[in-house]
Short mmCIF file of C-alpha atoms in Angstrom, two decimals:
data_model
loop_
_atom_site.label_atom_id
_atom_site.label_comp_id
_atom_site.label_asym_id
_atom_site.label_seq_id
_atom_site.Cartn_x
_atom_site.Cartn_y
_atom_site.Cartn_z
CA MET A 1 -16.07 16.60 -35.20
CA THR A 2 -18.87 19.08 -34.59
CA CYS A 3 -18.95 18.92 -30.75
CA ILE A 4 -16.46 17.90 -28.22
CA ALA A 5 -17.01 17.85 -24.38
CA LEU A 6 -14.12 18.84 -22.19
CA LEU A 7 -14.63 16.48 -18.86
CA MET A 8 -12.95 18.50 -16.38
CA ALA A 9 -11.11 16.07 -13.78
CA ALA A 10 -8.08 17.95 -12.79
CA GLY A 11 -9.45 19.15 -9.30
CA SER A 12 -8.08 17.69 -6.06
CA GLY A 13 -11.57 17.77 -4.34
CA SER A 14 -9.95 18.78 -1.08
CA ARG A 15 -13.30 19.88 0.35
CA PHE A 16 -14.69 16.39 0.14
CA GLY A 17 -11.97 14.99 2.54
CA ALA A 18 -11.27 11.61 0.67
CA ASP A 19 -8.02 9.78 0.03
CA ARG A 20 -8.32 10.64 -3.58
CA PRO A 21 -10.33 13.39 -5.68
CA LYS A 22 -13.92 12.85 -5.67
CA GLN A 23 -14.34 12.29 -9.31
CA TYR A 24 -12.41 8.95 -8.96
CA LEU A 25 -14.64 7.68 -6.06
CA ASP A 26 -16.92 4.67 -6.44
CA LEU A 27 -20.53 5.63 -7.08
CA ALA A 28 -23.19 2.66 -7.62
CA GLY A 29 -20.24 0.43 -8.73
CA ARG A 30 -18.36 2.78 -11.12
CA PRO A 31 -16.31 5.78 -10.94
CA VAL A 32 -17.96 9.24 -10.62
CA LEU A 33 -15.85 10.23 -13.72
CA ARG A 34 -17.44 7.29 -15.73
CA HIS A 35 -20.78 8.14 -14.92
CA ALA A 36 -20.28 11.87 -15.86
CA ALA A 37 -18.74 10.57 -19.27
CA GLU A 38 -21.52 8.36 -19.93
CA ALA A 39 -24.06 10.87 -19.25
CA LEU A 40 -22.54 13.34 -21.74
CA LEU A 41 -22.76 10.78 -24.42
CA ARG A 42 -26.16 9.33 -23.56
CA ASP A 43 -27.95 12.01 -25.62
CA ALA A 44 -27.06 12.81 -29.21
CA GLY A 45 -25.06 15.82 -29.54
CA VAL A 46 -21.47 15.02 -28.29
CA ASP A 47 -19.12 13.51 -30.82
CA ALA A 48 -16.16 12.79 -28.44
CA LEU A 49 -14.80 13.50 -24.87
CA LEU A 50 -11.60 15.10 -24.12
CA PRO A 51 -10.73 14.59 -20.52
CA VAL A 52 -8.52 16.86 -18.66
CA CYS A 53 -6.85 15.70 -15.37
CA ALA A 54 -3.79 16.12 -13.20
CA PRO A 55 -0.70 15.10 -15.04
CA ASP A 56 -0.18 11.87 -13.02
CA GLN A 57 -3.77 10.73 -13.46
CA ARG A 58 -3.82 10.38 -17.24
CA ALA A 59 -3.36 6.61 -17.21
CA THR A 60 -5.95 6.28 -14.69
CA VAL A 61 -8.46 8.36 -16.24
CA ALA A 62 -7.86 6.59 -19.93
CA ALA A 63 -8.54 3.29 -17.87
CA MET A 64 -11.71 4.41 -16.26
CA LEU A 65 -12.94 5.76 -19.88
CA GLN A 66 -11.87 2.70 -21.88
CA GLY A 67 -14.48 1.97 -24.48
CA LEU A 68 -15.86 5.46 -24.85
CA PRO A 69 -15.15 7.89 -27.64
CA CYS A 70 -12.42 9.69 -25.89
CA LEU A 71 -9.38 11.70 -27.02
CA PRO A 72 -6.18 11.16 -25.17
CA PRO A 73 -6.34 12.92 -21.68
CA VAL A 74 -4.74 16.35 -21.45
CA ALA A 75 -2.72 17.50 -18.33
CA GLY A 76 -4.64 20.24 -16.60
CA GLY A 77 -3.17 23.48 -14.85
CA ALA A 78 -3.09 25.02 -11.51
CA THR A 79 -6.58 26.35 -11.73
CA ARG A 80 -9.75 25.01 -13.26
CA GLN A 81 -9.53 27.99 -15.81
CA ALA A 82 -6.09 27.10 -16.73
CA SER A 83 -7.37 23.48 -17.09
CA VAL A 84 -10.08 24.53 -19.41
CA ARG A 85 -7.53 26.61 -21.46
CA ALA A 86 -5.22 23.64 -21.60
CA GLY A 87 -7.95 21.42 -23.31
CA LEU A 88 -9.04 24.16 -25.70
CA GLU A 89 -5.60 24.51 -26.94
CA VAL A 90 -5.26 21.15 -27.59
CA LEU A 91 -8.46 21.05 -29.74
CA ALA A 92 -7.33 24.19 -31.48
CA ALA A 93 -5.34 22.52 -34.04
CA ASN A 94 -8.40 20.93 -35.37
CA PRO A 95 -11.40 22.83 -33.85
CA PRO A 96 -14.79 21.67 -33.49
CA GLU A 97 -17.63 24.00 -34.11
CA PHE A 98 -18.99 23.65 -30.39
CA VAL A 99 -17.46 22.86 -27.11
CA LEU A 100 -19.04 21.75 -23.87
CA VAL A 101 -17.19 22.08 -20.56
CA HIS A 102 -18.51 19.76 -17.85
CA ASP A 103 -17.56 18.95 -14.21
CA ALA A 104 -16.27 15.45 -13.83
CA ALA A 105 -17.90 15.55 -10.43
CA ARG A 106 -21.50 15.96 -11.93
CA PRO A 107 -22.44 12.36 -12.65
CA VAL A 108 -25.87 13.10 -14.01
CA VAL A 109 -26.77 15.22 -16.98
CA PRO A 110 -30.66 14.97 -17.30
CA PRO A 111 -32.11 13.98 -20.54
CA GLY A 112 -32.74 17.24 -23.05
CA THR A 113 -29.95 19.28 -21.37
CA ILE A 114 -27.49 18.90 -24.22
CA ALA A 115 -30.25 19.34 -26.97
CA ALA A 116 -31.48 22.60 -25.30
CA LEU A 117 -28.03 23.87 -25.08
CA ARG A 118 -27.06 23.04 -28.74
CA ALA A 119 -30.32 24.72 -29.84
CA SER A 120 -29.29 27.94 -28.01
CA LEU A 121 -25.88 28.11 -29.62
CA ALA A 122 -27.75 28.84 -32.98
CA ASP A 123 -28.55 32.27 -31.65
CA HIS A 124 -25.90 32.78 -28.93
CA PRO A 125 -22.21 32.17 -28.53
CA GLY A 126 -22.67 30.55 -25.30
CA ALA A 127 -25.39 28.86 -23.06
CA ILE A 128 -25.57 27.16 -19.58
CA PRO A 129 -28.12 25.14 -17.76
CA ALA A 130 -29.17 27.11 -14.38
CA GLN A 131 -31.73 27.00 -11.96
CA PRO A 132 -33.63 29.97 -10.23
CA VAL A 133 -32.56 30.47 -6.47
CA THR A 134 -35.42 29.60 -4.30
CA ASP A 135 -33.92 29.95 -0.82
CA THR A 136 -33.65 33.33 0.90
CA LEU A 137 -30.05 34.44 0.54
CA LYS A 138 -28.13 36.16 3.47
CA ARG A 139 -24.63 37.83 3.60
CA GLY A 140 -22.78 36.97 6.73
CA ALA A 141 -19.99 38.56 8.59
CA ALA A 142 -18.31 37.39 11.76
CA GLY A 143 -21.13 34.67 12.33
CA MET A 144 -23.87 37.26 11.99
CA ILE A 145 -26.34 38.41 9.26
CA ALA A 146 -24.86 41.44 7.63
CA GLU A 147 -27.78 41.80 5.15
CA THR A 148 -30.54 39.95 3.10
CA VAL A 149 -29.62 39.44 -0.46
CA PRO A 150 -32.69 39.86 -3.06
CA ARG A 151 -32.87 36.60 -4.88
CA ALA A 152 -35.09 37.88 -7.84
CA GLY A 153 -33.25 37.18 -11.03
CA LEU A 154 -30.68 34.96 -9.37
CA PHE A 155 -29.83 31.58 -10.99
CA ARG A 156 -27.41 28.66 -9.82
CA ALA A 157 -25.26 27.80 -12.73
CA GLN A 158 -24.65 24.27 -13.60
CA THR A 159 -22.74 22.28 -16.24
CA PRO A 160 -22.20 21.17 -19.02
CA GLN A 161 -21.82 24.78 -20.32
CA ALA A 162 -21.92 25.11 -24.13
CA PHE A 163 -19.97 27.42 -26.39
CA ARG A 164 -19.15 28.22 -29.87
CA PHE A 165 -15.52 26.97 -29.73
CA ILE A 166 -13.93 30.07 -31.48
CA ALA A 167 -15.71 32.52 -28.90
CA LEU A 168 -14.65 30.31 -25.77
CA LEU A 169 -11.00 29.95 -26.91
CA GLU A 170 -10.73 33.77 -27.64
CA ALA A 171 -12.22 34.66 -24.27
CA HIS A 172 -9.86 32.32 -22.42
CA ARG A 173 -6.85 33.86 -24.16
CA ALA A 174 -8.07 37.39 -23.71
CA SER A 175 -8.69 36.90 -19.95
CA THR A 176 -6.44 38.64 -17.38
CA ALA A 177 -8.56 37.56 -14.28
CA GLU A 178 -9.58 34.16 -12.71
CA ALA A 179 -13.28 33.30 -13.49
CA THR A 180 -15.44 30.89 -11.43
CA ASP A 181 -16.86 29.42 -14.67
CA ASP A 182 -16.48 29.73 -18.56
CA ALA A 183 -19.77 31.65 -18.96
CA GLN A 184 -18.10 34.45 -16.73
CA LEU A 185 -15.27 34.77 -19.45
CA LEU A 186 -17.87 35.43 -22.26
CA GLU A 187 -19.80 37.79 -19.87
CA ALA A 188 -16.60 39.81 -19.63
CA ALA A 189 -16.00 39.91 -23.13
CA GLY A 190 -19.41 41.37 -23.68
CA LEU A 191 -20.87 38.28 -25.34
CA ALA A 192 -24.36 36.99 -24.68
CA VAL A 193 -24.78 33.91 -22.80
CA ALA A 194 -28.16 32.01 -22.78
CA LEU A 195 -29.96 30.31 -19.75
CA VAL A 196 -31.66 26.95 -20.43
CA PRO A 197 -33.44 25.13 -17.71
CA GLY A 198 -31.41 23.25 -15.41
CA HIS A 199 -32.51 20.35 -13.12
CA GLU A 200 -32.19 19.41 -9.54
CA GLN A 201 -30.73 16.02 -10.55
CA ASN A 202 -27.65 17.67 -11.98
CA ILE A 203 -25.79 17.61 -8.58
CA LYS A 204 -22.16 18.51 -8.27
CA ILE A 205 -20.62 16.16 -5.84
CA THR A 206 -18.71 18.50 -3.27
CA TRP A 207 -19.40 17.03 0.22
CA PRO A 208 -19.71 13.24 1.40
CA GLU A 209 -23.61 13.71 1.77
CA ASP A 210 -23.76 14.47 -1.78
CA LEU A 211 -22.32 11.32 -2.95
CA ALA A 212 -24.55 9.41 -0.60
CA ARG A 213 -27.56 11.20 -2.12
CA MET A 214 -26.31 10.22 -5.41
CA GLU A 215 -25.80 6.72 -4.62
CA ALA A 216 -29.44 6.50 -3.27
CA ALA A 217 -30.63 8.18 -6.66
CA LEU A 218 -28.72 5.79 -8.84
CA THR A 219 -29.14 2.63 -7.21
CA THR A 220 -32.06 0.61 -8.33
CA PRO A 221 -34.14 -0.53 -5.05
CA MET A 222 -34.13 -4.22 -4.65
CA ILE A 223 -37.40 -5.86 -3.71
CA PRO A 224 -37.43 -9.34 -1.75
CA ARG A 225 -39.20 -12.02 -3.60
CA ILE A 226 -40.00 -15.52 -1.76
CA GLY A 227 -40.43 -18.75 -3.54
CA THR A 228 -41.16 -22.27 -2.26
CA GLY A 229 -40.89 -25.58 -4.01
CA PHE A 230 -41.79 -29.13 -3.13
CA ASP A 231 -40.89 -32.54 -4.86
CA VAL A 232 -41.25 -36.28 -4.25
CA HIS A 233 -39.47 -39.19 -5.96
CA ARG A 234 -39.82 -42.84 -5.30
CA LEU A 235 -37.18 -45.11 -3.89
CA VAL A 236 -36.25 -47.90 -6.17
CA GLU A 237 -33.32 -50.59 -6.64
CA GLY A 238 -30.60 -50.27 -9.10
CA ARG A 239 -30.75 -46.32 -9.43
CA PRO A 240 -27.95 -44.05 -7.69
CA MET A 241 -29.03 -41.95 -4.80
CA VAL A 242 -28.42 -38.27 -5.54
CA LEU A 243 -29.52 -35.78 -2.99
CA CYS A 244 -28.60 -32.01 -3.32
CA GLY A 245 -25.88 -32.81 -5.91
CA VAL A 246 -24.16 -35.26 -3.68
CA THR A 247 -24.18 -39.18 -4.51
CA ILE A 248 -24.64 -41.34 -1.68
CA PRO A 249 -23.59 -44.92 -1.91
CA GLY A 250 -26.43 -47.47 -1.25
CA PRO A 251 -28.71 -50.21 -2.61
CA MET A 252 -31.67 -47.65 -3.18
CA GLY A 253 -31.87 -44.69 -5.37
CA LEU A 254 -34.58 -42.33 -6.66
CA ASP A 255 -36.76 -43.07 -9.59
CA GLY A 256 -37.31 -40.12 -12.24
CA HIS A 257 -36.80 -38.97 -15.81
CA SER A 258 -33.55 -37.33 -14.75
CA ASP A 259 -31.36 -38.33 -11.93
CA ALA A 260 -34.34 -37.54 -9.76
CA ASP A 261 -32.43 -35.38 -7.33
CA VAL A 262 -35.42 -34.24 -5.18
CA GLY A 263 -33.55 -31.81 -3.28
CA LEU A 264 -32.42 -29.89 -6.38
CA HIS A 265 -35.75 -30.18 -8.00
CA ALA A 266 -37.51 -28.52 -5.13
CA LEU A 267 -34.87 -25.77 -4.96
CA CYS A 268 -35.34 -25.08 -8.58
CA ASP A 269 -38.94 -24.80 -8.29
CA ALA A 270 -38.34 -22.34 -5.48
CA ILE A 271 -36.35 -20.18 -7.48
CA TYR A 272 -38.60 -20.17 -10.59
CA GLY A 273 -41.40 -19.47 -8.19
CA ALA A 274 -39.62 -16.49 -6.71
CA LEU A 275 -39.06 -15.23 -10.31
CA ALA A 276 -42.63 -15.94 -11.38
CA GLU A 277 -41.29 -18.10 -14.20
CA GLY A 278 -43.27 -21.26 -13.57
CA ASP A 279 -41.76 -24.56 -12.49
CA ILE A 280 -38.86 -27.02 -13.46
CA GLY A 281 -41.34 -28.87 -15.82
CA ARG A 282 -41.83 -25.78 -17.94
CA TRP A 283 -38.04 -25.37 -18.62
CA PHE A 284 -37.17 -29.00 -18.68
CA PRO A 285 -40.14 -30.98 -19.46
CA PRO A 286 -39.96 -34.91 -18.68
CA SER A 287 -41.49 -35.64 -22.02
CA ASP A 288 -38.15 -34.38 -23.73
CA ASN A 289 -35.69 -37.44 -23.99
CA GLN A 290 -32.69 -35.13 -23.85
CA TYR A 291 -33.26 -34.73 -20.13
CA LYS A 292 -33.24 -38.72 -19.75
CA ASP A 293 -30.96 -39.46 -16.71
CA ALA A 294 -29.64 -35.76 -16.74
CA ASP A 295 -27.63 -34.51 -14.04
CA SER A 296 -29.95 -32.01 -12.01
CA ALA A 297 -27.06 -29.68 -11.48
CA ARG A 298 -27.82 -28.50 -14.97
CA PHE A 299 -31.36 -27.41 -13.89
CA LEU A 300 -29.96 -25.48 -10.92
CA ARG A 301 -27.36 -23.68 -13.09
CA HIS A 302 -30.05 -22.64 -15.29
CA ALA A 303 -32.29 -21.22 -12.43
CA ALA A 304 -29.14 -19.48 -11.04
CA GLY A 305 -28.79 -17.94 -14.67
CA ARG A 306 -32.38 -16.80 -14.44
CA ILE A 307 -31.65 -14.78 -11.28
CA ALA A 308 -28.78 -13.24 -12.88
CA ALA A 309 -30.55 -12.35 -16.04
CA ARG A 310 -33.15 -10.46 -14.07
CA GLY A 311 -30.49 -8.45 -12.43
CA GLY A 312 -31.13 -10.25 -8.99
CA THR A 313 -29.18 -11.80 -6.19
CA LEU A 314 -29.87 -14.86 -3.94
CA ALA A 315 -30.30 -13.72 -0.41
CA ASN A 316 -30.79 -17.32 0.87
CA ALA A 317 -31.93 -20.76 0.17
CA ASP A 318 -33.06 -23.41 2.69
CA VAL A 319 -33.81 -27.04 1.65
CA THR A 320 -35.39 -29.59 3.93
CA LEU A 321 -35.10 -33.37 2.93
CA ILE A 322 -37.89 -35.49 4.46
CA CYS A 323 -36.87 -39.05 4.82
CA GLU A 324 -36.10 -42.04 7.05
CA ARG A 325 -33.01 -43.05 5.14
CA PRO A 326 -30.33 -42.29 4.15
CA LYS A 327 -29.12 -40.36 7.18
CA ILE A 328 -28.60 -36.73 5.85
CA THR A 329 -26.31 -35.15 8.54
CA PRO A 330 -23.13 -36.80 7.45
CA HIS A 331 -23.58 -35.32 3.97
CA ALA A 332 -25.17 -32.14 4.96
CA THR A 333 -21.79 -29.96 4.59
CA ALA A 334 -20.99 -31.26 1.27
CA MET A 335 -24.61 -30.73 -0.01
CA ARG A 336 -24.25 -26.99 1.13
CA GLU A 337 -20.95 -26.86 -0.68
CA ARG A 338 -22.34 -28.23 -3.88
CA LEU A 339 -25.50 -26.02 -3.87
CA ALA A 340 -23.24 -22.92 -3.07
CA THR A 341 -21.00 -23.79 -6.14
CA LEU A 342 -23.76 -24.44 -8.38
CA LEU A 343 -25.63 -21.14 -7.37
CA GLY A 344 -22.39 -19.07 -7.14
CA ALA A 345 -23.57 -18.05 -3.79
CA PRO A 346 -21.59 -17.75 -0.22
CA LEU A 347 -21.85 -20.83 1.75
CA ASP A 348 -23.47 -18.95 4.70
CA ARG A 349 -26.51 -18.26 2.45
CA ILE A 350 -27.12 -22.04 1.77
CA SER A 351 -28.96 -24.26 4.40
CA VAL A 352 -29.52 -28.13 4.09
CA LYS A 353 -31.33 -30.06 6.78
CA ALA A 354 -33.42 -33.29 7.29
CA THR A 355 -36.51 -34.39 9.03
CA THR A 356 -38.53 -37.46 9.43
CA THR A 357 -42.27 -37.96 9.47
CA GLU A 358 -42.12 -40.23 12.63
CA ARG A 359 -42.68 -43.27 10.20
CA LEU A 360 -45.95 -41.84 8.95
CA GLY A 361 -46.94 -41.78 5.01
CA PHE A 362 -44.74 -42.86 2.45
CA PRO A 363 -41.47 -41.38 3.66
CA GLY A 364 -42.13 -43.03 7.03
CA ARG A 365 -42.54 -46.39 5.29
CA GLY A 366 -39.49 -45.83 3.23
CA GLU A 367 -41.30 -45.69 -0.24
CA GLY A 368 -39.66 -42.49 -1.28
CA ILE A 369 -38.21 -39.23 -0.46
CA ALA A 370 -39.75 -35.56 -0.29
CA ALA A 371 -37.97 -32.23 -0.33
CA GLN A 372 -39.36 -28.72 0.23
CA ALA A 373 -37.14 -25.41 -0.46
CA ALA A 374 -37.68 -21.85 0.35
CA VAL A 375 -35.62 -18.96 -1.27
CA CYS A 376 -35.31 -15.32 -0.82
CA LEU A 377 -34.26 -13.42 -3.92
CA LEU A 378 -33.66 -9.68 -4.29
CA LEU A 379 -34.73 -8.23 -7.57
CA PRO A 380 -34.84 -4.72 -9.01
CA GLY A 381 -37.96 -3.11 -8.07
#
């Protein structure tokens, strides 16, 4: 392989103060380590990863990185430098041309970073991403300013750091002092290390507020979307009465092409409306005989699937049935439970209630049943 990235995950992360190393904490639904690994592989230039971790974490790391092009995790040492050396020695038996060294606590590698590093290695044995220091620097002593440190020419080093493999391996083998990063070892050996532009997004998670900042940056904002639906069906004899997925015994039912579940139809229209995807007739036209006498649960499952396909979630749904009969209250709990099941939503997000028209209009005369529904969806912005 031409280029292997060492994914450094052997640190304890004691400064963070969590119950486990920070690289294993959850970030936007996945471990920080997984984010860092995927970031290294997102742009072309890395053939495979070699994780380096604490000896007792190798199975955990392998599980977190399952499905990615990874070599078996290597046990790290007592220091970061020893851990990098351990990874390099494993690779030495079949050395790649280039090696990257990346902190597992850096979940974002901005696009173009690896390409810039690889390009620099054509002329230099090492290259690192770095950003100019913009803050005024003070050296302190005993809680007081001792001096102001000139910031001209100062940079903040980031990872991944890139090296010609043989140059980095030899620098590690020759080192007799502890270095804070791998570039320092090449400096000590008199080798040139190039600087490529770093990025503010390339944050190393060190403190809890860093994790919160990355969570906000990686989490797609969810925008509320409101939809409403309304439907009417005529009451007739000889048809089953199905309302909100519940069959209610009686001599009258609702007339329609499908099972005429007026509550589900209104709810489907509310969902499709919130998604700006038309109405139930667009998806299930009454002219299509395959929907003759169909269970309307099929329609609501489809609407729920459309929410999921858009990356959304149902915040709540509210259905109002408008009729003189049948009485809805005895069946309302069963209706809520049925809707919650079909939508894959918690019961406390589903409301079913009823009202009358005080005997006015077609519902008041018992000629039909109407339903209206409102939903709130949360969709990625």
